[in-house]
Short mmCIF file of C-alpha atoms in Angstrom, two decimals:
data_model
loop_
_atom_site.label_atom_id
_atom_site.label_comp_id
_atom_site.label_asym_id
_atom_site.label_seq_id
_atom_site.Cartn_x
_atom_site.Cartn_y
_atom_site.Cartn_z
CA MET A 1 4.22 3.96 20.27
CA LYS A 2 3.15 0.91 22.91
CA GLU A 3 0.90 4.00 23.64
CA LYS A 4 -1.04 4.46 19.87
CA GLU A 5 -1.34 0.61 19.81
CA ASN A 6 -3.42 0.01 22.62
CA SER A 7 -5.38 2.97 22.18
CA MET A 8 -5.93 1.76 18.55
CA SER A 9 -7.47 -1.30 20.29
CA ALA A 10 -9.40 -0.32 22.50
CA ILE A 11 -11.18 2.06 19.44
CA ARG A 12 -11.43 -1.42 17.41
CA TRP A 13 -13.91 -2.91 20.24
CA LEU A 14 -16.16 0.41 20.76
CA GLY A 15 -16.91 -0.19 17.34
CA LEU A 16 -17.20 2.36 14.84
CA ALA A 17 -19.94 4.47 16.55
CA GLY A 18 -17.54 4.78 19.20
CA LEU A 19 -14.47 5.24 17.20
CA MET A 20 -15.92 8.35 15.33
CA CYS A 21 -16.27 9.43 18.28
CA LEU A 22 -13.08 9.34 19.82
CA MET A 23 -11.30 10.11 16.29
CA ILE A 24 -13.58 12.59 14.85
CA VAL A 25 -15.55 14.63 17.40
CA PRO A 26 -12.40 15.99 19.19
CA LEU A 27 -11.00 17.29 16.11
CA GLY A 28 -13.75 19.07 14.89
CA CYS A 29 -15.36 17.96 11.63
CA SER A 30 -16.31 21.27 10.41
CA THR A 31 -13.14 23.92 8.65
CA ASP A 32 -12.01 26.36 10.41
CA ARG A 33 -9.04 28.44 10.48
CA ALA A 34 -5.65 29.04 11.62
CA ALA A 35 -4.31 31.75 13.35
CA ASP A 36 -2.98 33.44 10.84
CA GLY A 37 -6.13 33.18 8.89
CA SER A 38 -5.72 30.26 6.34
CA LYS A 39 -8.43 27.47 6.17
CA ARG A 40 -7.76 24.21 7.79
CA TYR A 41 -9.24 20.86 6.73
CA VAL A 42 -10.06 17.51 8.86
CA ILE A 43 -8.73 14.81 6.62
CA ALA A 44 -9.31 11.34 7.29
CA THR A 45 -7.02 8.36 5.80
CA VAL A 46 -8.83 4.79 5.52
CA VAL A 47 -6.09 2.34 5.00
CA LYS A 48 -6.61 -1.72 3.94
CA VAL A 49 -5.51 -2.48 7.45
CA ASP A 50 -4.79 -0.84 11.07
CA GLY A 51 -1.38 -1.90 12.84
CA ILE A 52 0.92 -3.12 10.47
CA ALA A 53 3.98 -2.00 9.53
CA TRP A 54 2.80 -0.48 6.49
CA PHE A 55 0.52 1.50 7.09
CA GLU A 56 2.27 2.43 10.56
CA THR A 57 4.67 3.97 8.37
CA MET A 58 1.77 5.35 6.46
CA ARG A 59 0.52 7.14 9.63
CA GLU A 60 4.11 8.62 10.39
CA GLY A 61 3.89 10.25 6.67
CA VAL A 62 -0.25 11.87 7.43
CA GLU A 63 1.16 13.19 11.00
CA ALA A 64 3.85 14.68 9.80
CA PHE A 65 1.85 16.42 7.46
CA GLY A 66 -0.46 17.93 10.10
CA LYS A 67 2.47 18.70 11.94
CA ASP A 68 3.63 20.82 9.34
CA THR A 69 0.63 22.51 8.06
CA GLY A 70 -1.82 22.68 11.01
CA HIS A 71 -4.72 20.77 9.15
CA ARG A 72 -6.05 18.16 11.19
CA VAL A 73 -5.31 14.60 9.99
CA PHE A 74 -6.01 10.69 11.44
CA VAL A 75 -5.44 7.25 10.17
CA LEU A 76 -8.27 4.84 10.83
CA GLY A 77 -8.66 0.74 9.18
CA PRO A 78 -10.12 -2.66 9.98
CA ALA A 79 -7.93 -4.56 12.17
CA LYS A 80 -8.07 -7.20 9.43
CA ALA A 81 -8.21 -7.43 5.46
CA ASP A 82 -11.94 -6.33 5.25
CA ALA A 83 -13.83 -4.49 2.98
CA ALA A 84 -17.59 -4.24 4.24
CA GLU A 85 -15.24 -2.58 7.29
CA GLN A 86 -13.70 -0.50 5.44
CA VAL A 87 -17.17 0.76 3.85
CA GLN A 88 -18.73 0.86 7.09
CA ILE A 89 -15.48 3.63 8.04
CA ILE A 90 -16.09 5.45 4.82
CA GLU A 91 -19.55 6.00 6.63
CA GLY A 92 -18.80 6.60 9.30
CA LEU A 93 -16.52 9.34 8.52
CA ILE A 94 -19.08 10.94 5.70
CA ALA A 95 -21.87 11.43 7.92
CA GLN A 96 -19.60 13.12 10.66
CA GLN A 97 -18.99 15.41 7.40
CA VAL A 98 -15.02 15.64 7.31
CA ASP A 99 -13.49 17.39 4.16
CA ALA A 100 -11.32 14.83 2.53
CA ILE A 101 -11.27 11.01 2.23
CA ARG A 102 -8.18 9.48 1.29
CA VAL A 103 -8.35 5.43 1.52
CA VAL A 104 -6.44 2.90 0.06
CA PRO A 105 -8.43 0.23 -0.87
CA PHE A 106 -8.93 -3.43 0.02
CA SER A 107 -11.47 -4.23 -2.78
CA VAL A 108 -11.94 -0.82 -5.46
CA GLU A 109 -15.36 -2.01 -6.11
CA ALA A 110 -16.19 -2.31 -2.78
CA VAL A 111 -15.37 1.22 -1.80
CA GLU A 112 -16.95 2.63 -4.91
CA PRO A 113 -20.47 3.13 -3.67
CA VAL A 114 -20.03 5.04 -0.81
CA LEU A 115 -17.00 6.88 -2.59
CA LYS A 116 -19.33 8.20 -4.79
CA LYS A 117 -21.74 8.76 -1.92
CA ALA A 118 -18.47 10.73 -0.24
CA ARG A 119 -18.32 13.26 -3.40
CA GLU A 120 -22.03 13.61 -3.80
CA ARG A 121 -21.77 15.02 -0.21
CA GLY A 122 -18.77 17.38 -1.33
CA ILE A 123 -16.32 15.34 0.51
CA VAL A 124 -12.54 15.26 -1.45
CA VAL A 125 -11.90 12.01 -2.20
CA ILE A 126 -8.26 10.60 -2.94
CA SER A 127 -7.34 7.07 -4.20
CA HIS A 128 -3.67 5.18 -3.73
CA GLU A 129 -3.00 1.91 -4.81
CA ALA A 130 -6.24 1.84 -6.55
CA SER A 131 -5.31 3.01 -10.52
CA SER A 132 -8.82 1.84 -11.67
CA GLN A 133 -10.80 3.98 -9.37
CA GLN A 134 -14.23 5.41 -10.68
CA ASN A 135 -15.30 8.06 -8.00
CA ALA A 136 -12.19 9.39 -6.98
CA ASP A 137 -11.47 13.10 -7.02
CA LEU A 138 -7.15 12.29 -8.09
CA ILE A 139 -5.71 9.11 -7.91
CA ILE A 140 -2.16 8.63 -6.77
CA GLU A 141 0.17 5.37 -7.69
CA PRO A 142 3.79 5.72 -6.20
CA PHE A 143 4.66 4.59 -10.16
CA GLU A 144 3.68 2.86 -13.29
CA ASN A 145 2.20 -0.06 -12.16
CA ALA A 146 3.05 -1.90 -15.04
CA GLU A 147 6.44 -0.60 -15.44
CA TYR A 148 7.42 -1.98 -11.66
CA GLY A 149 5.77 -5.79 -12.50
CA ARG A 150 8.47 -5.88 -14.75
CA HIS A 151 11.11 -4.81 -12.60
CA LEU A 152 10.30 -7.34 -10.16
CA MET A 153 10.21 -10.33 -12.45
CA ASP A 154 13.47 -9.03 -13.74
CA GLU A 155 15.00 -9.40 -10.37
CA LEU A 156 12.80 -12.38 -9.64
CA ALA A 157 14.52 -13.73 -13.08
CA ARG A 158 17.82 -12.59 -12.34
CA TYR A 159 18.68 -14.86 -9.06
CA MET A 160 16.22 -17.32 -10.48
CA GLY A 161 19.29 -17.67 -13.46
CA GLU A 162 16.05 -17.06 -15.53
CA LYS A 163 14.78 -20.63 -15.32
CA GLY A 164 12.60 -22.95 -13.23
CA GLU A 165 8.98 -22.79 -11.61
CA TYR A 166 7.87 -19.92 -9.70
CA ALA A 167 4.41 -18.60 -7.77
CA THR A 168 2.89 -15.39 -7.86
CA PHE A 169 1.30 -13.84 -4.46
CA VAL A 170 -1.18 -10.99 -3.97
CA GLY A 171 -2.97 -9.49 -0.26
CA SER A 172 -6.33 -10.43 -2.13
CA LEU A 173 -7.64 -11.07 -6.08
CA THR A 174 -9.38 -7.05 -5.58
CA SER A 175 -6.32 -5.69 -4.79
CA LYS A 176 -6.44 -3.55 -7.81
CA SER A 177 -2.30 -2.09 -7.86
CA GLN A 178 -1.27 -6.06 -6.96
CA ASN A 179 -3.19 -7.41 -9.41
CA GLU A 180 -1.77 -5.00 -11.83
CA TRP A 181 1.83 -5.61 -10.86
CA VAL A 182 1.59 -9.55 -11.36
CA ASP A 183 -0.23 -9.79 -14.23
CA ALA A 184 2.95 -7.29 -16.03
CA ALA A 185 5.35 -9.53 -14.69
CA VAL A 186 4.15 -12.97 -15.89
CA ALA A 187 3.44 -11.29 -19.29
CA HIS A 188 6.68 -10.20 -19.17
CA GLN A 189 8.38 -13.56 -18.58
CA GLU A 190 5.97 -14.98 -20.89
CA GLU A 191 7.90 -13.29 -23.04
CA ALA A 192 10.94 -12.49 -21.97
CA TYR A 193 12.18 -15.27 -19.77
CA PRO A 194 10.72 -18.52 -21.82
CA GLY A 195 12.51 -21.12 -19.12
CA MET A 196 10.78 -19.54 -16.39
CA VAL A 197 7.17 -21.13 -15.63
CA ASN A 198 4.54 -19.53 -13.06
CA VAL A 199 3.08 -23.03 -11.51
CA ALA A 200 0.44 -21.40 -9.00
CA ALA A 201 -0.28 -17.62 -9.52
CA LYS A 202 -1.83 -15.10 -7.29
CA ILE A 203 -1.82 -16.75 -4.00
CA GLU A 204 -3.89 -14.59 -1.99
CA ASP A 205 -2.35 -13.99 1.73
CA TYR A 206 -5.17 -11.14 3.03
CA ASP A 207 -2.45 -8.95 3.96
CA ASP A 208 -0.85 -11.62 6.45
CA GLN A 209 2.25 -12.87 7.08
CA ASN A 210 1.72 -16.02 8.83
CA LEU A 211 -0.95 -16.73 5.93
CA ALA A 212 1.63 -16.72 3.70
CA TYR A 213 4.16 -18.51 5.77
CA GLN A 214 1.40 -21.24 6.21
CA LYS A 215 0.94 -21.30 2.12
CA THR A 216 4.86 -20.82 1.34
CA LYS A 217 4.73 -23.95 3.00
CA GLU A 218 1.93 -25.79 1.64
CA LEU A 219 3.94 -24.50 -2.56
CA ILE A 220 6.80 -26.29 -0.87
CA THR A 221 5.64 -29.38 -0.24
CA THR A 222 2.88 -29.64 -3.44
CA TYR A 223 5.55 -28.12 -5.97
CA PRO A 224 9.08 -30.04 -5.03
CA ASN A 225 10.71 -28.11 -7.99
CA LEU A 226 9.40 -24.69 -6.54
CA THR A 227 12.68 -22.62 -6.96
CA GLY A 228 11.05 -18.72 -7.06
CA ILE A 229 8.32 -16.86 -5.16
CA LEU A 230 7.24 -13.63 -6.10
CA GLY A 231 4.94 -11.54 -3.62
CA SER A 232 3.33 -7.82 -3.97
CA ALA A 233 1.48 -7.72 -0.14
CA MET A 234 4.37 -6.40 2.27
CA SER A 235 3.63 -9.68 4.55
CA THR A 236 4.78 -12.05 2.00
CA VAL A 237 8.76 -11.51 1.68
CA PRO A 238 9.03 -12.29 5.26
CA GLY A 239 6.81 -14.77 5.87
CA ALA A 240 7.51 -16.67 2.55
CA ALA A 241 11.57 -16.45 3.92
CA LEU A 242 10.35 -17.73 7.12
CA ALA A 243 9.35 -20.87 5.50
CA VAL A 244 12.08 -20.62 2.73
CA GLU A 245 14.57 -20.75 5.69
CA GLU A 246 13.00 -23.37 8.21
CA ARG A 247 12.88 -25.51 5.26
CA GLY A 248 16.68 -24.94 4.50
CA LEU A 249 15.81 -23.53 1.18
CA GLN A 250 17.73 -20.17 0.62
CA GLU A 251 19.73 -21.36 -2.23
CA ARG A 252 17.40 -23.11 -4.27
CA ILE A 253 14.17 -20.34 -4.22
CA GLN A 254 14.39 -16.92 -4.81
CA VAL A 255 12.01 -14.85 -2.71
CA VAL A 256 11.41 -11.43 -4.40
CA GLY A 257 8.92 -8.84 -4.02
CA THR A 258 7.38 -5.24 -2.15
CA SER A 259 8.07 -5.68 1.48
CA LEU A 260 9.70 -3.15 3.85
CA VAL A 261 13.08 -3.26 5.72
CA SER A 262 11.49 -3.16 9.09
CA VAL A 263 9.90 -6.89 8.53
CA ALA A 264 11.85 -8.37 5.55
CA GLY A 265 15.23 -6.85 6.58
CA PRO A 266 16.30 -10.42 8.65
CA TYR A 267 15.29 -12.23 5.76
CA LEU A 268 17.50 -10.16 3.65
CA LYS A 269 20.63 -10.68 5.85
CA SER A 270 20.05 -14.86 6.19
CA GLY A 271 19.61 -14.89 2.19
CA ALA A 272 15.95 -16.34 2.82
CA ALA A 273 14.76 -13.09 0.63
CA LYS A 274 16.99 -11.75 -2.36
CA LEU A 275 15.63 -8.26 -2.85
CA ILE A 276 12.34 -6.39 -1.45
CA SER A 277 11.29 -3.14 -3.46
CA PHE A 278 9.04 -0.91 -2.05
CA TRP A 279 7.64 2.93 -2.01
CA ASP A 280 7.81 4.83 1.16
CA PRO A 281 4.55 4.76 2.92
CA ALA A 282 5.50 7.92 5.41
CA ASP A 283 6.01 9.81 1.41
CA ALA A 284 2.66 8.69 -0.43
CA GLY A 285 0.52 9.23 3.14
CA TYR A 286 2.37 13.24 2.60
CA ALA A 287 1.95 12.91 -0.84
CA MET A 288 -1.72 11.75 -0.72
CA ASN A 289 -2.80 14.61 1.66
CA LYS A 290 -1.14 17.13 0.12
CA LEU A 291 -2.99 16.19 -2.86
CA ALA A 292 -6.28 16.63 -0.88
CA VAL A 293 -5.37 19.93 0.41
CA MET A 294 -4.45 21.30 -3.35
CA GLN A 295 -8.00 19.57 -4.68
CA LEU A 296 -10.35 21.71 -1.24
CA GLU A 297 -8.07 25.13 -2.80
CA GLY A 298 -9.51 24.64 -6.31
CA LYS A 299 -6.10 23.97 -6.80
CA MET A 300 -5.16 22.66 -10.84
CA VAL A 301 -2.30 19.06 -10.45
CA GLN A 302 -1.20 18.98 -14.19
CA GLU A 303 1.15 16.32 -15.03
CA GLY A 304 4.61 17.43 -14.17
CA ALA A 305 3.59 18.88 -10.92
CA ASP A 306 6.04 19.15 -7.96
CA LEU A 307 4.75 18.19 -4.48
CA GLY A 308 8.32 18.73 -3.10
CA ILE A 309 8.56 15.52 -1.95
CA ASP A 310 11.31 12.43 -3.18
CA GLY A 311 9.61 10.54 -5.55
CA TYR A 312 6.70 12.55 -6.66
CA ARG A 313 8.56 15.79 -7.59
CA GLU A 314 7.59 15.55 -11.48
CA LEU A 315 4.19 13.62 -11.63
CA ALA A 316 3.68 11.68 -14.36
CA GLY A 317 -0.05 11.87 -15.98
CA SER A 318 -2.29 8.47 -16.99
CA PRO A 319 -3.49 8.99 -21.09
CA ASP A 320 -6.57 7.53 -20.60
CA LYS A 321 -7.34 8.94 -17.38
CA PRO A 322 -6.88 12.34 -16.71
CA ASN A 323 -7.06 12.64 -13.18
CA LEU A 324 -4.26 9.21 -12.47
CA PHE A 325 -0.73 10.38 -11.48
CA TYR A 326 1.85 8.82 -11.34
CA GLY A 327 5.63 9.46 -8.97
CA SER A 328 8.92 7.53 -9.73
CA ALA A 329 9.56 6.59 -6.33
CA TRP A 330 10.03 2.95 -5.63
CA MET A 331 13.76 1.52 -4.71
CA ASP A 332 15.33 -1.99 -4.52
CA VAL A 333 16.88 -3.28 -1.50
CA SER A 334 19.14 -5.97 -0.95
CA LYS A 335 21.99 -7.35 1.63
CA ASP A 336 24.42 -5.74 -0.29
CA ASN A 337 22.95 -2.20 0.43
CA LEU A 338 20.87 -3.39 2.84
CA ALA A 339 22.25 -1.02 5.78
CA GLN A 340 21.43 1.96 4.12
CA PHE A 341 18.06 1.12 4.69
CA GLU A 342 17.76 0.39 8.03
CA THR A 343 15.09 2.50 9.39
CA LYS A 344 12.56 1.37 6.72
#
């Protein structure tokens, strides 16, 4: 793992042109054939931020897909959350004529033009965490976003005793799925939990755990009656929980949100975080690659499709968007069941 981290750090410093030479050219960008005569594709995954735990876990799923199928796969992403750099990376992939691009966009709007260009060049585009994406062949979400947002609010309300002041975080205001979760959560709170008040809405932490920590410290000072925090990006729960733990406020402030056990587990144990929900990024990475190959092979993806992956065994379709599909992939972890998920 250390060797991989050093390699990726070097790639970031080489710049986009050097990066493409290192990552793509050795693979070969034109479709070739495996020993059994089947087609073998080059599939790139572009993530929001390279090197953070969430997308390192997604990388594991991508690499597992490549190992299982023989397709040539790899993962790229900006060193920090940066929509412009994502666009540059995709431009480079278009120039290299990869067969498919899978993207988890930092900003859906920012990547629309470059994804349109990719599709015009015959490159298959699969999007994730981007239900409103217009320029994608297929969009796969781990679950229906509003349903997930309501679920997170139910859990926060339970820990808060259905009353008190709370704040919501998002990675950014351009992170489409996260904003949909929060919008649904707050709407649900206003209807179902009138004793709760959202005093600080959609604080951006840019998928940065330290920034979430700093923002939470500011919140605690600004809102002395704060009793809840709802996080969206993986970074929020551990960052917020650290701030809560340092102040000794584990009993008063309830921290709930999307994260991974690998970064939030210690805070679940200490009580500084109460519950995390997540879908397995490795499974999502595998599922997206499988959809890319299905699209490249001209196979129709329909409601009820079974991708053979936990959480994606019976896809639900969107009534409004024929290329948008949902899995049923979320899981909850608290102190009570943490031991079952220690590797996540």
